[in-house]
Amino acid sequence: MNEHAHHGYTPQKAEYLRRLKLIEGQARGIARMVEEDKYCIDVLTQISAVTSALKAVSMGLLEDHLSHCVADAARKGGPEADEKLDEAMQAIRRLAK
Amino acid sequence: MNEHAHHGYTPQKAEYLRRLKLIEGQARGIARMVEEDKYCIDVLTQISAVTSALKAVSMGLLEDHLSHCVADAARKGGPEADEKLDEAMQAIRRLAK
Amino acid sequence: MNEHAHHGYTPQKAEYLRRLKLIEGQARGIARMVEEDKYCIDVLTQISAVTSALKAVSMGLLEDHLSHCVADAARKGGPEADEKLDEAMQAIRRLAK
Amino acid sequence: MNEHAHHGYTPQKAEYLRRLKLIEGQARGIARMVEEDKYCIDVLTQISAVTSALKAVSMGLLEDHLSHCVADAARKGGPEADEKLDEAMQAIRRLAK
């Protein structure tokens, strides 16, 4: 993939970046909580919040991917349509673990 | 909780900090992948890796918490034993979502 | 949907029925374990086995659905393509909970 | 474990049996939906409902187990306390998959 590739998520890129920056800050906050010996349950609550935020980003990216990349491949047909679907299913299986 | 509180995770604090720093770096890496227009499926794979790493940290913290804080409360008995268990169950329900 | 509708899973219908019959038998076995006062952890292990079996069936059905119904709608285009994708994403979100 | 063992879930046994019978009926209903060629998404929705019902039963059993069996072992102390906790953590890890 080259640096200027256009993907399903490109139109929402700024919004995804904003959310990923928040997630990065939350991850840093969790390290700080452990550093400062915060109560385990409060650390676990924060980890669950980050996990939920990551899942929300994943679902958005997946939807963008299915509606652009996978749908385009389906329209073209041929082996690439199957490959794109296999690849998406593998991602879905990882997300649903 | 004061700054010098001793928790179930305290003996492994350095190890948890090391893992949380890695997770923070992975989160930063995901933002960079989106910034550089990387392929959606590769971004999703990285998000799954961070989610797995967070789950592993959660399970470690939960085990430390059950074996120290919740077990201590069980030994003392009384309403605090029930409260600690309720609190731990709420954390487990969030983790199992 | 009429009784003779053809769906993505139709070619594997017998195989899905076989797996669902096994799952039904496992569910009955769990009720029997509780009836016979089996050890809680053994009951939990069996519930996890059924949950995994159900997830495997879900992933198979989802893959069949995406590769037939959703891909066909993508090829036809129009609002139905979007509707089919929205509907599939809602199912994926429920599976990933 | 003998047939008349008393477990954490014993006081709620009738309620668990009622819920597990419902789950067994739902599993049978899913097989019937596939038999009758129902729409894939509707089958997936029903599978998600059964999975949620199984998770609710698991969480109940786990809570009963932690508050009785694991807490009793914690009070007695010794290697059995550790074994019971390890066993419970393994169950939690399977539930959180």
Coordinates of C-alpha atoms in Angstrom, one line a residue:
Chain A
M1 CA 0.0 0.0 0.0
N2 CA 1.5 3.3 -1.0
E3 CA 1.3 6.4 1.3
H4 CA -1.5 8.1 -0.6
A5 CA -3.8 5.1 -1.0
H6 CA -7.4 5.8 -0.7
H7 CA -9.3 3.5 1.7
G8 CA -12.8 3.1 3.0
Y9 CA -11.9 5.1 6.1
T10 CA -10.2 8.0 4.3
P11 CA -13.2 10.4 4.5
Q12 CA -13.4 9.9 8.3
K13 CA -9.6 9.9 8.8
A14 CA -9.5 13.0 11.0
E15 CA -12.2 11.6 13.2
Y16 CA -10.4 8.2 13.6
L17 CA -7.2 10.0 14.4
R18 CA -8.9 12.1 17.1
R19 CA -10.3 8.9 18.6
L20 CA -7.0 7.0 18.4
K21 CA -5.2 10.0 20.1
L22 CA -7.8 9.8 23.0
I23 CA -7.1 6.0 23.2
E24 CA -3.4 6.6 23.3
G25 CA -3.9 9.1 26.1
Q26 CA -6.1 6.7 28.0
A27 CA -3.4 4.0 27.7
R28 CA -0.9 6.4 29.1
G29 CA -3.3 7.2 31.9
I30 CA -3.5 3.5 32.8
A31 CA 0.3 3.2 33.1
R32 CA 0.2 6.3 35.4
M33 CA -2.5 4.7 37.6
V34 CA -0.3 1.6 38.1
E35 CA 2.7 3.9 38.7
E36 CA 0.7 5.7 41.4
D37 CA -0.6 2.4 42.9
K38 CA -4.2 3.1 42.2
Y39 CA -6.8 0.6 43.3
C40 CA -6.9 -2.5 41.0
I41 CA -10.6 -2.3 40.2
D42 CA -10.2 1.3 39.1
V43 CA -7.4 0.2 36.8
L44 CA -9.6 -2.6 35.4
T45 CA -12.4 -0.1 34.8
Q46 CA -10.1 2.1 32.7
I47 CA -8.8 -0.9 30.8
S48 CA -12.4 -1.9 29.9
A49 CA -13.1 1.7 28.8
V50 CA -10.1 1.6 26.4
T51 CA -11.1 -1.8 25.1
S52 CA -14.6 -0.5 24.4
A53 CA -13.2 2.5 22.6
L54 CA -10.9 0.3 20.5
K55 CA -13.8 -2.0 19.6
A56 CA -15.9 1.0 18.5
V57 CA -13.0 2.1 16.2
S58 CA -12.6 -1.4 14.9
M59 CA -16.3 -1.7 14.0
G60 CA -16.2 1.7 12.2
L61 CA -13.1 0.6 10.2
L62 CA -14.7 -2.7 9.4
E63 CA -17.9 -1.1 8.2
D64 CA -16.0 1.3 6.0
H65 CA -13.9 -1.6 4.7
L66 CA -16.9 -3.8 3.9
S67 CA -18.8 -1.0 2.2
H68 CA -15.9 0.1 0.0
C69 CA -13.1 -2.4 -0.5
V70 CA -15.1 -5.7 -0.1
A71 CA -18.2 -4.3 -2.0
D72 CA -16.0 -3.1 -4.9
A73 CA -14.3 -6.5 -5.1
A74 CA -17.8 -8.2 -5.1
R75 CA -18.8 -6.0 -8.0
K76 CA -15.7 -6.9 -10.0
G77 CA -16.1 -10.5 -9.1
G78 CA -13.4 -13.2 -9.7
P79 CA -10.9 -14.5 -7.2
E80 CA -10.2 -11.1 -5.6
A81 CA -13.8 -11.0 -4.4
D82 CA -13.3 -14.3 -2.5
E83 CA -9.9 -13.2 -1.2
K84 CA -11.3 -9.9 0.2
L85 CA -14.1 -11.7 1.9
D86 CA -11.8 -14.3 3.4
E87 CA -9.6 -11.5 4.7
A88 CA -12.5 -9.6 6.2
M89 CA -13.9 -12.8 7.8
Q90 CA -10.5 -13.4 9.5
A91 CA -10.6 -9.9 10.9
I92 CA -14.2 -10.4 12.1
R93 CA -13.1 -13.7 13.8
R94 CA -10.3 -11.9 15.6
L95 CA -12.7 -9.1 16.7
A96 CA -15.3 -11.5 18.0
K97 CA -12.8 -13.4 20.2
Chain B
M1 CA -6.2 5.3 47.9
N2 CA -3.0 6.9 49.1
E3 CA 0.1 7.0 47.0
H4 CA 1.8 4.2 48.9
A5 CA -1.1 1.8 49.1
H6 CA -0.1 -1.8 48.7
H7 CA -2.2 -3.7 46.2
G8 CA -2.4 -7.3 44.8
Y9 CA -0.4 -6.2 41.8
T10 CA 2.3 -4.3 43.7
P11 CA 5.0 -7.1 43.5
Q12 CA 4.6 -7.2 39.7
K13 CA 4.3 -3.4 39.3
A14 CA 7.4 -3.0 37.1
E15 CA 6.3 -5.8 34.8
Y16 CA 2.8 -4.3 34.4
L17 CA 4.3 -0.9 33.7
R18 CA 6.5 -2.4 31.0
R19 CA 3.5 -4.1 29.4
L20 CA 1.4 -0.9 29.6
K21 CA 4.2 1.2 28.0
L22 CA 4.3 -1.3 25.1
I23 CA 0.5 -1.0 24.8
E24 CA 0.7 2.8 24.7
G25 CA 3.3 2.5 22.0
Q26 CA 1.1 0.2 20.0
A27 CA -1.8 2.6 20.3
R28 CA 0.5 5.4 19.0
G29 CA 1.5 3.1 16.2
I30 CA -2.2 2.5 15.2
A31 CA -2.8 6.3 15.0
R32 CA 0.3 6.5 12.8
M33 CA -1.0 3.8 10.5
V34 CA -4.2 5.7 10.0
E35 CA -2.2 8.9 9.5
E36 CA -0.2 7.1 6.8
D37 CA -3.3 5.6 5.1
K38 CA -2.4 2.0 5.8
Y39 CA -4.6 -0.8 4.7
C40 CA -7.8 -1.1 6.9
I41 CA -7.3 -4.8 7.6
D42 CA -3.7 -4.2 8.8
V43 CA -5.0 -1.5 11.1
L44 CA -7.7 -3.9 12.4
T45 CA -5.0 -6.6 13.0
Q46 CA -3.0 -4.1 15.1
I47 CA -6.1 -3.1 17.1
S48 CA -6.8 -6.8 17.8
A49 CA -3.2 -7.2 19.1
V50 CA -3.6 -4.2 21.5
T51 CA -7.0 -5.6 22.7
S52 CA -5.4 -9.0 23.4
A53 CA -2.5 -7.3 25.3
L54 CA -5.0 -5.3 27.3
K55 CA -7.0 -8.4 28.1
A56 CA -3.9 -10.2 29.3
V57 CA -3.1 -7.3 31.6
S58 CA -6.7 -7.3 32.9
M59 CA -6.6 -11.0 33.7
G60 CA -3.3 -10.6 35.5
L61 CA -4.6 -7.7 37.6
L62 CA -7.9 -9.5 38.3
E63 CA -6.0 -12.6 39.5
D64 CA -3.8 -10.5 41.8
H65 CA -6.9 -8.7 43.1
L66 CA -8.9 -11.9 43.8
S67 CA -5.9 -13.6 45.4
H68 CA -5.1 -10.7 47.7
C69 CA -7.9 -8.1 48.2
V70 CA -10.9 -10.4 47.7
A71 CA -9.4 -13.3 49.6
D72 CA -8.4 -11.1 52.5
A73 CA -11.9 -9.7 52.7
A74 CA -13.3 -13.3 52.6
R75 CA -11.1 -14.2 55.6
K76 CA -12.2 -11.2 57.6
G77 CA -15.9 -11.9 56.6
G78 CA -18.7 -9.5 57.2
P79 CA -20.3 -7.1 54.7
E80 CA -16.9 -6.1 53.2
A81 CA -16.4 -9.6 52.0
D82 CA -19.7 -9.3 50.0
E83 CA -18.9 -5.8 48.8
K84 CA -15.4 -6.9 47.5
L85 CA -17.0 -9.8 45.7
D86 CA -19.7 -7.7 44.1
E87 CA -17.1 -5.2 42.9
A88 CA -15.0 -8.0 41.4
M89 CA -18.0 -9.6 39.7
Q90 CA -18.9 -6.2 38.1
A91 CA -15.3 -6.0 36.8
I92 CA -15.5 -9.6 35.4
R93 CA -18.8 -8.8 33.7
R94 CA -17.2 -5.8 32.0
L95 CA -14.2 -7.9 30.9
A96 CA -16.5 -10.7 29.5
K97 CA -18.5 -8.3 27.4
Chain C
M1 CA -39.2 -15.3 3.8
N2 CA -41.0 -18.3 2.3
E3 CA -40.3 -21.8 3.3
H4 CA -38.3 -22.6 0.2
A5 CA -36.1 -19.6 0.1
H6 CA -32.5 -20.1 -0.9
H7 CA -30.0 -18.6 1.4
G8 CA -26.2 -18.4 1.6
Y9 CA -26.2 -21.3 4.0
T10 CA -28.5 -23.6 2.0
P11 CA -25.7 -25.8 0.4
Q12 CA -24.4 -26.5 3.9
K13 CA -27.8 -26.9 5.5
A14 CA -27.4 -30.5 6.6
E15 CA -24.0 -29.8 8.2
Y16 CA -25.4 -26.8 10.1
L17 CA -28.4 -28.9 11.3
R18 CA -26.0 -31.6 12.5
R19 CA -24.0 -29.0 14.5
L20 CA -27.1 -27.4 15.9
K21 CA -28.4 -30.8 17.0
L22 CA -25.2 -31.4 18.9
I23 CA -25.5 -28.0 20.5
E24 CA -29.0 -28.7 21.6
G25 CA -27.8 -32.0 23.1
Q26 CA -25.0 -30.1 24.9
A27 CA -27.5 -27.6 26.3
R28 CA -29.6 -30.5 27.6
G29 CA -26.5 -32.0 29.1
I30 CA -25.8 -28.8 31.0
A31 CA -29.3 -28.8 32.5
R32 CA -28.7 -32.4 33.6
M33 CA -25.3 -31.5 35.2
V34 CA -27.1 -28.9 37.3
E35 CA -29.9 -31.3 38.1
E36 CA -27.3 -33.8 39.3
D37 CA -25.4 -31.1 41.4
K38 CA -22.2 -31.4 39.4
Y39 CA -19.3 -29.2 40.3
C40 CA -19.8 -25.5 39.2
I41 CA -16.5 -25.3 37.4
D42 CA -17.4 -28.3 35.3
V43 CA -20.7 -26.7 34.4
L44 CA -18.9 -23.5 33.4
T45 CA -16.5 -25.5 31.2
Q46 CA -19.5 -27.1 29.4
I47 CA -21.2 -23.7 28.9
S48 CA -18.0 -22.3 27.4
A49 CA -17.9 -25.3 25.0
V50 CA -21.5 -24.6 23.9
T51 CA -20.7 -20.9 23.5
S52 CA -17.7 -21.7 21.3
A53 CA -19.8 -24.1 19.2
L54 CA -22.5 -21.4 18.7
K55 CA -19.8 -18.8 17.8
A56 CA -18.4 -21.2 15.2
V57 CA -21.9 -21.7 13.7
S58 CA -22.5 -17.9 13.7
M59 CA -19.2 -17.2 11.9
G60 CA -20.0 -19.8 9.2
L61 CA -23.5 -18.4 8.7
L62 CA -22.1 -14.8 8.6
E63 CA -19.5 -15.8 6.0
D64 CA -22.2 -17.5 3.8
H65 CA -24.4 -14.5 4.2
L66 CA -21.7 -11.9 3.3
S67 CA -20.5 -14.0 0.3
H68 CA -24.0 -14.4 -1.1
C69 CA -26.7 -12.1 0.1
V70 CA -24.5 -9.0 0.9
A71 CA -22.3 -9.5 -2.2
D72 CA -25.3 -9.9 -4.5
A73 CA -26.8 -6.7 -3.1
A74 CA -23.4 -4.9 -3.6
R75 CA -23.4 -6.1 -7.3
K76 CA -27.0 -4.7 -7.8
G77 CA -26.2 -1.5 -6.0
G78 CA -28.8 1.0 -4.8
P79 CA -30.3 1.4 -1.4
E80 CA -30.6 -2.3 -0.8
A81 CA -26.8 -2.7 -0.9
D82 CA -26.6 -0.2 2.0
E83 CA -29.4 -1.8 3.9
K84 CA -27.9 -5.3 3.6
L85 CA -24.6 -4.0 4.9
D86 CA -26.1 -2.2 7.8
E87 CA -28.0 -5.3 8.8
A88 CA -24.8 -7.4 8.5
M89 CA -22.9 -4.9 10.6
Q90 CA -25.6 -5.0 13.3
A91 CA -25.2 -8.8 13.4
I92 CA -21.4 -8.5 13.6
R93 CA -21.7 -6.0 16.5
R94 CA -23.9 -8.4 18.4
L95 CA -21.5 -11.3 17.7
A96 CA -18.5 -9.2 18.9
K97 CA -20.1 -8.2 22.2
Chain D
M1 CA -18.2 -35.0 43.3
N2 CA -21.1 -37.2 44.6
E3 CA -24.6 -36.8 43.5
H4 CA -25.8 -35.0 46.6
A5 CA -22.9 -32.5 46.8
H6 CA -23.8 -29.0 47.9
H7 CA -22.5 -26.3 45.7
G8 CA -22.6 -22.5 45.6
Y9 CA -25.5 -22.7 43.1
T10 CA -27.6 -25.2 45.0
P11 CA -30.0 -22.7 46.6
Q12 CA -30.8 -21.3 43.1
K13 CA -30.8 -24.7 41.4
A14 CA -34.5 -24.6 40.3
E15 CA -34.0 -21.2 38.8
Y16 CA -30.9 -22.3 36.9
L17 CA -32.7 -25.4 35.6
R18 CA -35.6 -23.2 34.4
R19 CA -33.2 -20.9 32.5
L20 CA -31.3 -23.9 31.1
K21 CA -34.5 -25.5 29.8
L22 CA -35.3 -22.2 28.1
I23 CA -31.9 -22.2 26.5
E24 CA -32.3 -25.8 25.3
G25 CA -35.6 -24.8 23.7
Q26 CA -34.0 -21.8 22.1
A27 CA -31.3 -24.1 20.7
R28 CA -33.9 -26.4 19.3
G29 CA -35.7 -23.4 17.8
I30 CA -32.5 -22.4 15.9
A31 CA -32.2 -25.8 14.4
R32 CA -35.8 -25.5 13.3
M33 CA -35.1 -22.1 11.7
V34 CA -32.3 -23.6 9.6
E35 CA -34.5 -26.6 8.8
E36 CA -37.2 -24.1 7.5
D37 CA -34.7 -22.0 5.6
K38 CA -35.2 -18.9 7.6
Y39 CA -33.2 -15.7 6.8
C40 CA -29.6 -15.9 7.9
I41 CA -29.7 -12.7 9.9
D42 CA -32.7 -13.9 11.9
V43 CA -30.8 -17.1 12.7
L44 CA -27.8 -15.0 13.8
T45 CA -30.0 -12.9 16.0
Q46 CA -31.4 -16.0 17.8
I47 CA -27.8 -17.4 18.2
S48 CA -26.8 -14.1 19.8
A49 CA -29.8 -14.3 22.2
V50 CA -28.8 -17.9 23.3
T51 CA -25.2 -16.8 23.7
S52 CA -26.3 -13.9 26.0
A53 CA -28.5 -16.2 28.0
L54 CA -25.6 -18.7 28.4
K55 CA -23.3 -15.8 29.5
A56 CA -25.9 -14.7 32.1
V57 CA -26.1 -18.2 33.5
S58 CA -22.2 -18.4 33.6
M59 CA -21.9 -15.2 35.4
G60 CA -24.4 -16.3 38.0
L61 CA -22.7 -19.7 38.5
L62 CA -19.3 -18.0 38.7
E63 CA -20.6 -15.5 41.4
D64 CA -22.1 -18.3 43.4
H65 CA -18.8 -20.3 43.1
L66 CA -16.6 -17.4 44.1
S67 CA -18.8 -16.5 47.1
H68 CA -18.9 -20.0 48.4
C69 CA -16.3 -22.4 47.2
V70 CA -13.5 -20.0 46.6
A71 CA -14.2 -17.9 49.6
D72 CA -14.4 -21.0 51.9
A73 CA -11.0 -22.1 50.5
A74 CA -9.6 -18.6 51.1
R75 CA -10.7 -18.8 54.7
K76 CA -9.1 -22.3 55.2
G77 CA -5.9 -21.1 53.5
G78 CA -3.2 -23.5 52.3
P79 CA -2.6 -24.9 48.9
E80 CA -6.3 -25.5 48.3
A81 CA -7.0 -21.8 48.4
D82 CA -4.5 -21.3 45.5
E83 CA -5.9 -24.2 43.6
K84 CA -9.4 -23.0 43.8
L85 CA -8.4 -19.5 42.7
D86 CA -6.4 -20.9 39.7
E87 CA -9.3 -23.0 38.7
A88 CA -11.7 -20.0 38.9
M89 CA -9.3 -17.8 36.9
Q90 CA -9.1 -20.5 34.1
A91 CA -12.9 -20.4 34.0
I92 CA -12.9 -16.6 33.8
R93 CA -10.4 -16.6 31.0
R94 CA -12.6 -19.0 29.0
L95 CA -15.7 -16.8 29.7
A96 CA -13.8 -13.7 28.6
K97 CA -12.7 -15.1 25.3

